[in-house]
Amino acid sequence: MDFKLIIYEKSDGVATITLNRPEALNAFSKDVVEEVLLALEDIKNDENVRVVILTGAGEKAFSAGADIKAMIGMNALKARELSLMGEKLCLALENLEKPVVAALNGYALGGGLEVAMSCDLRVASETAKMGQTEINIGLIPGWGGTQRLTRLVGKTKAKELVLTGKIIDAKTAEHLGIVNMVVPADKFREAVRQFALDLAAKAPVAVKVAKALINKGEDIGLESALALEREGFGVVASTEDLQEGVKAFMEKRKPLFKGK
Ligand code: CAA
């Protein structure tokens, strides 16, 4: 695969997509989005990949959001296309049947934060900074920020962040529940890799079903969500991996899961 704007690597069950436009703080142009979608398609079809890391090149940014320079003269129809493009990317991450870790190495602003919030888990460097900053250029979040941020942090803080456009540091983001953990900058890449490798060792079917249940359960009533969970529980219980997990527990060893 010939990518120009991302770096795509696979090893030890972990696929890493690195947004590689550091001169523009890894802003998402149409071409960047298309390349990430292509990589996600490959990941979907590669059963050796169990976990995905999405990160940014350089020390300064995960992504500073949608490409502002492409917004000159943008009309309503073009803006709708831009919104749909980001939505497609965010849904592809959210619906991928493998866990995605956003590794926030620096700024995650506007669409950058929206993409990160579509990932399953977020690990931030202590130097990372986050914000829904669209309001500062006279815009609103268009890649799900008004919805996913609100679901993550509640209405009070979501309104504060979206209406003021302020940028918060990694510790504040952790406190609000936007990121799962904050890691010292000098250990960041290593810590993210270890986190991903630990996830890759879990039972893939159980991980896939748990991810889907948590995502889908948000949009339906509790009883329907519990019914879905019950069915998912049955599916996961029918895997060879459950038998391996139970056997490993009894034999006091680490399980070796195969995704079957
Ligand atoms: N789009 C295009 N280029 C961008 C960019 C973006 N979102 N963010 C930064 N860049 C470019 C800058 O224009 C600059 O390029 P030049 O050297 O050619 O001028 C380069 O990246 C470095 O940026 P700065 O010189 O601005 O770096 P800084 O350290 O002074 O500031 C920053 C860093 C605070 C992140 C600042 O760049 C900034 O505020 N960026 C915009 C962030 C933003 O508002 N994002 C939201 C975009 S809209 C959106 O995402 C809508 C949506 O919901 C999908």
Tab-separated table of C-alpha atoms and ligand atoms in Angstrom:
chain	number	residue	atom	x	y	z
A	1	MET	CA	0.000	0.000	0.000
A	2	ASP	CA	1.401	3.331	-1.050
A	3	PHE	CA	0.584	6.025	1.493
A	4	LYS	CA	1.817	9.614	1.321
A	5	LEU	CA	0.140	11.272	4.293
A	6	ILE	CA	0.087	8.496	6.846
A	7	ILE	CA	2.595	5.908	8.018
A	8	TYR	CA	1.017	2.466	8.272
A	9	GLU	CA	2.825	-0.309	10.169
A	10	LYS	CA	1.879	-3.732	11.514
A	11	SER	CA	3.730	-5.875	14.042
A	12	ASP	CA	2.903	-8.296	16.880
A	13	GLY	CA	-0.851	-7.990	16.301
A	14	VAL	CA	-0.755	-4.180	16.520
A	15	ALA	CA	-1.419	-1.913	13.516
A	16	THR	CA	-0.232	1.672	13.872
A	17	ILE	CA	-1.578	4.517	11.760
A	18	THR	CA	0.488	7.690	12.115
A	19	LEU	CA	-0.954	10.899	10.685
A	20	ASN	CA	2.068	12.266	8.888
A	21	ARG	CA	1.631	15.918	8.022
A	22	PRO	CA	3.568	17.492	10.891
A	23	GLU	CA	4.154	20.766	9.007
A	24	ALA	CA	0.362	21.341	9.228
A	25	LEU	CA	0.097	19.826	12.724
A	26	ASN	CA	-1.365	16.674	11.140
A	27	ALA	CA	-4.552	18.471	10.085
A	28	PHE	CA	-7.042	16.216	8.288
A	29	SER	CA	-7.281	16.995	4.586
A	30	LYS	CA	-9.580	14.913	2.360
A	31	ASP	CA	-6.554	12.870	1.249
A	32	VAL	CA	-5.481	12.139	4.838
A	33	VAL	CA	-8.997	10.904	5.669
A	34	GLU	CA	-9.041	8.699	2.559
A	35	GLU	CA	-5.690	7.142	3.448
A	36	VAL	CA	-6.790	6.409	7.027
A	37	LEU	CA	-9.995	4.803	5.708
A	38	LEU	CA	-7.926	2.597	3.363
A	39	ALA	CA	-5.703	1.492	6.243
A	40	LEU	CA	-8.782	0.716	8.360
A	41	GLU	CA	-10.164	-1.427	5.525
A	42	ASP	CA	-6.911	-3.406	5.473
A	43	ILE	CA	-7.049	-3.792	9.264
A	44	LYS	CA	-10.631	-5.042	9.054
A	45	ASN	CA	-9.562	-7.807	6.665
A	46	ASP	CA	-6.344	-8.813	8.424
A	47	GLU	CA	-7.096	-11.328	11.147
A	48	ASN	CA	-3.571	-10.990	12.523
A	49	VAL	CA	-4.310	-7.424	13.599
A	50	ARG	CA	-5.931	-7.335	17.018
A	51	VAL	CA	-5.437	-3.707	18.077
A	52	VAL	CA	-4.987	-0.373	16.315
A	53	ILE	CA	-3.013	2.668	17.448
A	54	LEU	CA	-3.879	6.000	15.839
A	55	THR	CA	-1.333	8.738	16.489
A	56	GLY	CA	0.366	11.800	15.034
A	57	ALA	CA	3.888	12.289	13.694
A	58	GLY	CA	6.211	14.625	15.571
A	59	GLU	CA	6.056	15.896	19.121
A	60	LYS	CA	3.642	18.759	18.633
A	61	ALA	CA	0.306	17.382	17.471
A	62	PHE	CA	-1.934	14.363	17.254
A	63	SER	CA	-4.052	16.504	14.910
A	64	ALA	CA	-5.082	20.172	14.879
A	65	GLY	CA	-8.376	19.166	13.248
A	66	ALA	CA	-9.930	19.680	9.848
A	67	ASP	CA	-7.843	21.605	7.348
A	68	ILE	CA	-8.765	25.240	8.004
A	69	LYS	CA	-6.989	26.444	4.871
A	70	ALA	CA	-9.412	24.397	2.735
A	71	MET	CA	-12.326	26.315	4.291
A	72	ILE	CA	-11.745	29.564	2.394
A	73	GLY	CA	-14.941	30.308	0.444
A	74	MET	CA	-16.590	27.099	1.719
A	75	ASN	CA	-20.371	27.072	1.088
A	76	ALA	CA	-23.054	25.098	2.923
A	77	LEU	CA	-22.906	22.150	0.523
A	78	LYS	CA	-19.125	21.861	0.801
A	79	ALA	CA	-19.373	22.136	4.591
A	80	ARG	CA	-21.932	19.325	4.605
A	81	GLU	CA	-19.515	17.182	2.561
A	82	LEU	CA	-16.731	17.985	5.034
A	83	SER	CA	-18.984	16.993	7.920
A	84	LEU	CA	-19.981	13.735	6.200
A	85	MET	CA	-16.332	12.942	5.467
A	86	GLY	CA	-15.378	13.251	9.151
A	87	GLU	CA	-18.477	11.366	10.251
A	88	LYS	CA	-17.513	8.496	7.946
A	89	LEU	CA	-14.029	8.344	9.455
A	90	CYS	CA	-15.327	8.546	13.034
A	91	LEU	CA	-17.919	5.815	12.415
A	92	ALA	CA	-15.316	3.595	10.727
A	93	LEU	CA	-13.187	3.835	13.899
A	94	GLU	CA	-16.138	3.344	16.207
A	95	ASN	CA	-17.567	0.381	14.273
A	96	LEU	CA	-14.267	-1.389	13.618
A	97	GLU	CA	-14.493	-4.784	15.313
A	98	LYS	CA	-11.109	-4.274	16.964
A	99	PRO	CA	-10.123	-1.827	19.695
A	100	VAL	CA	-8.570	1.468	18.607
A	101	VAL	CA	-6.245	3.406	20.918
A	102	ALA	CA	-5.772	7.108	20.172
A	103	ALA	CA	-2.235	8.025	21.223
A	104	LEU	CA	-2.397	11.771	21.859
A	105	ASN	CA	1.174	12.981	21.500
A	106	GLY	CA	0.326	16.706	21.350
A	107	TYR	CA	-2.539	18.959	20.262
A	108	ALA	CA	-5.891	17.209	19.623
A	109	LEU	CA	-8.095	20.097	18.537
A	110	GLY	CA	-11.416	20.400	16.708
A	111	GLY	CA	-11.731	17.433	14.346
A	112	GLY	CA	-8.564	15.994	15.904
A	113	LEU	CA	-10.320	15.624	19.246
A	114	GLU	CA	-13.487	14.383	17.533
A	115	VAL	CA	-11.549	11.613	15.787
A	116	ALA	CA	-9.803	10.745	19.068
A	117	MET	CA	-13.179	10.534	20.833
A	118	SER	CA	-14.345	8.002	18.217
A	119	CYS	CA	-11.516	5.708	19.262
A	120	ASP	CA	-12.151	3.302	22.126
A	121	LEU	CA	-9.374	4.405	24.449
A	122	ARG	CA	-7.188	7.499	24.667
A	123	VAL	CA	-3.685	7.643	26.085
A	124	ALA	CA	-2.227	11.139	26.334
A	125	SER	CA	1.301	12.388	26.726
A	126	GLU	CA	1.554	14.831	29.655
A	127	THR	CA	2.304	17.490	27.024
A	128	ALA	CA	-0.920	16.858	25.044
A	129	LYS	CA	-3.565	19.567	24.832
A	130	MET	CA	-7.197	19.205	23.819
A	131	GLY	CA	-10.096	21.393	22.799
A	132	GLN	CA	-13.187	21.839	20.621
A	133	THR	CA	-11.769	25.087	19.297
A	134	GLU	CA	-14.043	25.545	16.260
A	135	ILE	CA	-15.950	28.394	17.913
A	136	ASN	CA	-12.760	30.490	17.768
A	137	ILE	CA	-12.954	30.558	13.966
A	138	GLY	CA	-16.720	31.078	13.910
A	139	LEU	CA	-17.613	27.419	13.444
A	140	ILE	CA	-19.036	24.534	15.472
A	141	PRO	CA	-17.778	20.946	15.822
A	142	GLY	CA	-18.848	19.056	12.698
A	143	TRP	CA	-17.418	15.583	13.234
A	144	GLY	CA	-19.571	14.544	16.204
A	145	GLY	CA	-18.051	16.792	18.885
A	146	THR	CA	-21.334	18.153	20.191
A	147	GLN	CA	-22.550	14.583	20.686
A	148	ARG	CA	-19.556	12.409	21.595
A	149	LEU	CA	-18.031	14.994	23.940
A	150	THR	CA	-21.376	15.415	25.712
A	151	ARG	CA	-21.659	11.649	26.130
A	152	LEU	CA	-18.156	11.493	27.555
A	153	VAL	CA	-18.248	14.412	29.975
A	154	GLY	CA	-21.919	15.462	30.361
A	155	LYS	CA	-23.706	18.619	29.201
A	156	THR	CA	-22.182	21.066	31.670
A	157	LYS	CA	-18.551	20.529	30.696
A	158	ALA	CA	-19.356	19.859	27.027
A	159	LYS	CA	-21.012	23.279	26.772
A	160	GLU	CA	-18.072	24.903	28.542
A	161	LEU	CA	-15.594	23.368	26.111
A	162	VAL	CA	-17.623	23.859	22.915
A	163	LEU	CA	-18.859	27.381	23.661
A	164	THR	CA	-15.572	28.792	24.969
A	165	GLY	CA	-13.281	26.868	22.606
A	166	LYS	CA	-10.715	26.695	25.383
A	167	ILE	CA	-7.744	24.365	25.265
A	168	ILE	CA	-7.214	22.102	28.277
A	169	ASP	CA	-4.154	20.140	29.363
A	170	ALA	CA	-3.877	16.354	29.528
A	171	LYS	CA	-4.411	16.113	33.305
A	172	THR	CA	-7.623	18.154	33.086
A	173	ALA	CA	-8.781	15.939	30.208
A	174	GLU	CA	-8.098	12.862	32.331
A	175	HIS	CA	-10.007	14.354	35.241
A	176	LEU	CA	-12.993	15.046	32.934
A	177	GLY	CA	-12.936	11.496	31.547
A	178	ILE	CA	-11.808	12.475	28.045
A	179	VAL	CA	-8.600	10.459	28.277
A	180	ASN	CA	-7.969	7.159	30.029
A	181	MET	CA	-4.454	7.896	31.190
A	182	VAL	CA	-1.651	10.424	31.032
A	183	VAL	CA	1.918	9.253	30.521
A	184	PRO	CA	5.257	11.126	30.937
A	185	ALA	CA	6.394	12.499	27.573
A	186	ASP	CA	9.708	10.613	27.550
A	187	LYS	CA	7.953	7.256	28.051
A	188	PHE	CA	4.930	7.982	25.867
A	189	ARG	CA	5.486	5.841	22.729
A	190	GLU	CA	6.755	2.901	24.803
A	191	ALA	CA	3.791	3.091	27.205
A	192	VAL	CA	1.270	3.244	24.338
A	193	ARG	CA	2.899	0.217	22.680
A	194	GLN	CA	2.788	-1.800	25.896
A	195	PHE	CA	-0.846	-0.785	26.461
A	196	ALA	CA	-1.700	-1.972	22.924
A	197	LEU	CA	0.237	-5.231	23.313
A	198	ASP	CA	-1.651	-5.980	26.538
A	199	LEU	CA	-4.948	-5.416	24.699
A	200	ALA	CA	-3.772	-7.586	21.805
A	201	ALA	CA	-3.324	-10.484	24.241
A	202	LYS	CA	-7.017	-10.426	25.264
A	203	ALA	CA	-9.598	-12.731	23.676
A	204	PRO	CA	-10.511	-11.031	20.365
A	205	VAL	CA	-14.147	-12.155	20.206
A	206	ALA	CA	-14.802	-11.020	23.783
A	207	VAL	CA	-13.145	-7.659	23.035
A	208	LYS	CA	-15.151	-7.215	19.826
A	209	VAL	CA	-18.491	-8.055	21.453
A	210	ALA	CA	-17.823	-5.909	24.545
A	211	LYS	CA	-16.888	-2.910	22.354
A	212	ALA	CA	-20.064	-3.265	20.263
A	213	LEU	CA	-22.291	-3.672	23.331
A	214	ILE	CA	-20.920	-0.557	25.038
A	215	ASN	CA	-21.302	1.481	21.832
A	216	LYS	CA	-24.770	0.226	20.870
A	217	GLY	CA	-26.146	0.246	24.405
A	218	GLU	CA	-25.839	4.036	24.571
A	219	ASP	CA	-28.564	4.556	21.996
A	220	ILE	CA	-31.234	2.127	23.170
A	221	GLY	CA	-33.184	1.636	26.396
A	222	LEU	CA	-31.656	-0.337	29.289
A	223	GLU	CA	-33.838	-3.436	28.832
A	224	SER	CA	-33.010	-3.695	25.124
A	225	ALA	CA	-29.341	-3.140	25.906
A	226	LEU	CA	-29.422	-5.865	28.561
A	227	ALA	CA	-31.084	-8.217	26.072
A	228	LEU	CA	-28.272	-7.501	23.604
A	229	GLU	CA	-25.709	-8.131	26.331
A	230	ARG	CA	-27.346	-11.486	27.131
A	231	GLU	CA	-27.068	-12.591	23.496
A	232	GLY	CA	-23.485	-11.342	23.295
A	233	PHE	CA	-22.665	-13.233	26.493
A	234	GLY	CA	-23.951	-16.405	24.823
A	235	VAL	CA	-21.867	-15.812	21.693
A	236	VAL	CA	-18.673	-15.184	23.662
A	237	ALA	CA	-19.364	-18.212	25.882
A	238	SER	CA	-19.398	-20.428	22.778
A	239	THR	CA	-15.790	-19.584	21.837
A	240	GLU	CA	-12.795	-21.887	22.245
A	241	ASP	CA	-11.111	-18.906	23.863
A	242	LEU	CA	-13.417	-19.103	26.894
A	243	GLN	CA	-12.400	-22.750	27.415
A	244	GLU	CA	-8.749	-21.729	27.046
A	245	GLY	CA	-9.256	-18.875	29.541
A	246	VAL	CA	-10.866	-21.159	32.130
A	247	LYS	CA	-8.225	-23.869	31.613
A	248	ALA	CA	-5.404	-21.339	31.929
A	249	PHE	CA	-6.960	-20.016	35.143
A	250	MET	CA	-7.071	-23.510	36.618
A	251	GLU	CA	-3.545	-24.329	35.474
A	252	LYS	CA	-2.298	-20.982	36.860
A	253	ARG	CA	-0.782	-19.842	33.541
A	254	LYS	CA	-1.386	-17.066	31.039
A	255	PRO	CA	-4.073	-17.880	28.449
A	256	LEU	CA	-3.207	-18.017	24.762
A	257	PHE	CA	-6.229	-16.709	22.874
A	258	LYS	CA	-6.789	-17.490	19.202
A	259	GLY	CA	-9.899	-15.472	18.352
A	260	LYS	CA	-12.019	-18.618	17.874
B	1	CAA	N1	-5.591	23.304	9.361
B	1	CAA	C1	-4.600	23.648	8.508
B	1	CAA	N2	-3.387	24.042	8.916
B	1	CAA	C2	-3.178	24.107	10.245
B	1	CAA	C3	-4.161	23.766	11.185
B	1	CAA	C4	-5.414	23.340	10.697
B	1	CAA	N3	-6.411	22.939	11.494
B	1	CAA	N4	-3.657	23.958	12.430
B	1	CAA	C5	-2.394	24.388	12.261
B	1	CAA	N5	-2.093	24.483	10.951
B	1	CAA	C6	-0.842	24.913	10.333
B	1	CAA	C7	-0.616	26.403	10.547
B	1	CAA	O1	-1.345	27.164	9.596
B	1	CAA	C8	0.888	26.493	10.351
B	1	CAA	O2	1.167	26.410	8.971
B	1	CAA	P1	2.116	27.537	8.282
B	1	CAA	O3	3.463	27.297	8.896
B	1	CAA	O4	2.041	27.204	6.839
B	1	CAA	O5	1.527	28.860	8.657
B	1	CAA	C9	1.377	25.178	10.973
B	1	CAA	O6	0.248	24.303	11.004
B	1	CAA	C10	1.854	25.337	12.426
B	1	CAA	O7	0.803	25.945	13.170
B	1	CAA	P2	1.007	27.330	14.010
B	1	CAA	O8	2.087	28.158	13.404
B	1	CAA	O9	-0.337	27.937	14.187
B	1	CAA	O10	1.542	26.714	15.383
B	1	CAA	P3	1.387	27.342	16.830
B	1	CAA	O11	2.246	26.538	17.710
B	1	CAA	O12	1.593	28.807	16.798
B	1	CAA	O13	-0.152	27.101	17.225
B	1	CAA	C11	-2.180	25.794	17.423
B	1	CAA	C12	-0.625	25.780	17.390
B	1	CAA	C13	-2.669	26.458	18.710
B	1	CAA	C14	-2.624	24.334	17.424
B	1	CAA	C15	-2.723	26.542	16.192
B	1	CAA	O14	-2.100	26.039	15.024
B	1	CAA	C16	-4.214	26.429	15.995
B	1	CAA	O15	-4.971	27.058	16.714
B	1	CAA	N6	-4.673	25.614	15.004
B	1	CAA	C17	-6.055	25.516	14.667
B	1	CAA	C18	-6.772	24.572	15.589
B	1	CAA	C19	-8.259	24.565	15.273
B	1	CAA	O16	-8.958	25.537	15.431
B	1	CAA	N7	-8.771	23.392	14.845
B	1	CAA	C20	-10.140	23.242	14.464
B	1	CAA	C21	-10.248	23.182	12.967
B	1	CAA	S1	-11.905	23.258	12.428
B	1	CAA	C22	-12.478	21.688	12.597
B	1	CAA	O17	-11.766	20.783	12.987
B	1	CAA	C23	-13.925	21.529	12.257
B	1	CAA	C24	-14.497	20.228	12.594
B	1	CAA	O18	-15.202	20.042	13.546
B	1	CAA	C25	-14.218	19.089	11.758
